[in-house]
């Protein structure tokens, strides 16, 4: 049970910002929430200025009334700590709270998130506010969970001010202890960078040319930790005052600045905000799915909550398309299908003023009685109620994609042989599994891998010896590994591991790489699979000159100076198999490699469906739920094979072939 106050229901609701509305509207809000089946709202996220209009003045009266009203209507509150947007008096009185960018420019108030993560003043004032809020509402019947701050680092992910620079030095001292160790790790013999005192070290500010890469990597590690310290400060306060009330903050899927894997250890449940672009051709259903899979994997033993999504359009892209009828429901049920126990929105009522007034809400700018969106919101409330039996069930995957934030940071620093989009490449590999209804997790390369039959490691550029050993053991014990180009190149200090790439993975892969050949946009090569007839498969982006030392070639290049050499290999190692993909094959070729790896690992889809129809399974105890989602705009028939059961949404028995209308969903409790 991730939210003890909601023991047997999926969470349903959204951000609620009553401070933007007169009190008369609040009563209608509460009534409409009830009508829509809303049971949880996040309150107060941006209300610091309202709660503390001056340093010594607090005003909780309005929030007391909101909390009471919600409690009377059976709506629980995920209460914000309200620290995401400091009030104007703070930066006027204490300018040191303001962040500074790499050019030395101060970022001013007037928007949100204008605080330096290392400002002692911000930390002190935030802690005082959180203590007050937690103390005031610790026994309130509406309090169900804590929503700490909001989307940490979303707009402001770095700071180069005085306090941050000092904190960076402290962090470095803890990590390295001596300057000699730091100089060695940073490779400062290069370009005359040797440090002889700690206060010679700065955050990587604007410099004439490339900053030291290890300094940049450490700065990213430090920032992720610095923001986490802010979160932890607030979490410790609410934990002490309200033990047992779950604590979370909202993540943002593939968000580079924060190492969410480390962060997730500090959350009682993972919550995240999903905004795939609904414009045609951008595959919002696939982008939603990959986000859910990454977020779910951060805490595999429990469901997550979708803390925010849009009921229709957002306001922050250049072109903000609406979600067509049925798409919001479909995306919401996909959330549940992929392991979510809550579906929430930004926000309950669309704003009248401010920068987000054209962002959709559960209540739009019209009378809800005449609103298409609100009609769908009510329908979704009823659907989620019907899905209560799935609460607490889990998605179990036998495939994992190795994904590490540190590898991401290091790979995308400048001065590399070519440009690799780390998250994009991981998502491209995920696409294969998504399209075939094969459940997939994202894991750290050093994680326990015993649940998995197949591990895919895309461009795992930074890889420690321990993590390489972990992948190697996985194969030795019978697992199947597929590693791709530019893996295992540097250690945790971003130093090349010498004597043939990919160094510590050489034995398991049975090969070594001598050279890389990154390709220009549009430049291509061909790859011919052994025994295949017809035209070679096209490839581009990146090729490698591979020497086999035990592996066999499954496919070879047709052109360039390395024509005839291996592009795809297979190596039997211990009880398992390791595949290597040295290039970025076009889709058909990539699918072929993944088909081979899946066959070897004996992983199979949960259900074979027509294209555009997604299927997943959630399980608990001995009960399994089969979700079938039709993302197409036409009706489909799906063959359940030997599976049968009752559709929780319609209470109909399902057996053999089931029909799904356009954008229709079935959630079958299997019997
Ligand atoms: C984020 C924020 C919200 C709001 C939405 C708009 O998710 O957390 O406060 O700005 O974006 O999409
Ligand atoms: C930390 C991280 C890991 C790993 C190493 C490499 O230990 O938690 O993700 O990548 O750093 O620097």
Short mmCIF file of N, CA and C and ligand atoms in Angstrom, two decimals, residues 175 217-218 221 259 261-262 265 403-407 409 444-446 462-464 467 491-494, ligand 2:
data_model
loop_
_atom_site.label_atom_id
_atom_site.label_comp_id
_atom_site.label_asym_id
_atom_site.label_seq_id
_atom_site.Cartn_x
_atom_site.Cartn_y
_atom_site.Cartn_z
N UNK A 175 34.94 13.49 -1.12
CA UNK A 175 35.14 12.42 -2.11
C UNK A 175 36.60 12.01 -2.23
N UNK A 217 32.00 16.28 -14.68
CA UNK A 217 31.26 15.09 -14.23
C UNK A 217 31.03 15.15 -12.72
N UNK A 218 32.08 15.52 -12.00
CA UNK A 218 31.93 15.64 -10.54
C UNK A 218 30.96 16.75 -10.17
N UNK A 221 27.59 15.29 -10.42
CA UNK A 221 27.33 14.41 -9.27
C UNK A 221 27.01 15.26 -8.05
N UNK A 259 20.26 12.20 -10.56
CA UNK A 259 20.42 10.75 -10.60
C UNK A 259 19.23 10.14 -9.83
N UNK A 261 18.02 7.37 -9.69
CA UNK A 261 18.15 6.06 -9.06
C UNK A 261 18.58 6.23 -7.60
N UNK A 262 19.50 7.15 -7.40
CA UNK A 262 19.94 7.42 -6.03
C UNK A 262 18.82 8.13 -5.25
N UNK A 265 15.80 6.08 -3.59
CA UNK A 265 15.99 5.43 -2.28
C UNK A 265 15.38 6.28 -1.16
N UNK A 403 20.90 1.23 -17.53
CA UNK A 403 20.81 2.69 -17.71
C UNK A 403 21.38 3.35 -16.47
N UNK A 404 22.39 4.21 -16.66
CA UNK A 404 23.06 4.83 -15.52
C UNK A 404 23.22 6.33 -15.78
N UNK A 405 22.75 7.12 -14.85
CA UNK A 405 22.84 8.58 -15.01
C UNK A 405 24.30 9.04 -15.16
N UNK A 406 25.22 8.38 -14.45
CA UNK A 406 26.63 8.80 -14.53
C UNK A 406 27.18 8.55 -15.93
N UNK A 407 26.76 7.45 -16.53
CA UNK A 407 27.19 7.16 -17.91
C UNK A 407 26.60 8.21 -18.86
N UNK A 409 25.75 11.38 -18.09
CA UNK A 409 26.48 12.65 -17.92
C UNK A 409 27.82 12.60 -18.65
N UNK A 444 20.33 -0.37 -13.03
CA UNK A 444 21.73 0.04 -12.93
C UNK A 444 22.59 -1.16 -13.32
N UNK A 445 23.69 -0.93 -14.05
CA UNK A 445 24.53 -2.07 -14.46
C UNK A 445 25.13 -2.84 -13.29
N UNK A 446 25.10 -2.24 -12.11
CA UNK A 446 25.63 -2.94 -10.94
C UNK A 446 24.55 -3.61 -10.11
N UNK A 462 30.50 4.97 -19.63
CA UNK A 462 31.20 4.94 -18.34
C UNK A 462 30.77 3.68 -17.61
N UNK A 463 31.75 2.85 -17.27
CA UNK A 463 31.41 1.58 -16.62
C UNK A 463 32.54 1.25 -15.65
N UNK A 464 32.19 1.05 -14.40
CA UNK A 464 33.22 0.71 -13.42
C UNK A 464 33.59 -0.76 -13.56
N UNK A 467 30.93 -2.95 -12.01
CA UNK A 467 29.71 -3.09 -12.81
C UNK A 467 29.95 -3.96 -14.04
N UNK A 491 36.40 4.74 -17.00
CA UNK A 491 36.08 4.38 -15.61
C UNK A 491 35.31 5.53 -14.95
N UNK A 492 35.10 5.44 -13.64
CA UNK A 492 34.27 6.45 -12.98
C UNK A 492 34.88 7.83 -12.97
N UNK A 493 36.20 7.93 -13.23
CA UNK A 493 36.84 9.25 -13.31
C UNK A 493 36.87 9.79 -14.74
N UNK A 494 36.24 9.08 -15.63
CA UNK A 494 36.24 9.48 -17.05
C UNK A 494 37.63 9.34 -17.66
C1 LIG B 2 28.25 6.10 -8.47
C2 LIG B 2 26.92 5.81 -9.02
C3 LIG B 2 26.89 4.78 -10.07
C4 LIG B 2 28.16 4.53 -10.89
C5 LIG B 2 29.39 5.23 -10.34
C6 LIG B 2 30.30 5.72 -11.46
O1 LIG B 2 28.68 5.10 -7.62
O2 LIG B 2 25.96 5.55 -8.06
O3 LIG B 2 25.82 5.10 -10.91
O4 LIG B 2 27.94 4.84 -12.22
O5 LIG B 2 29.13 6.32 -9.51
O6 LIG B 2 30.87 6.92 -11.21
#
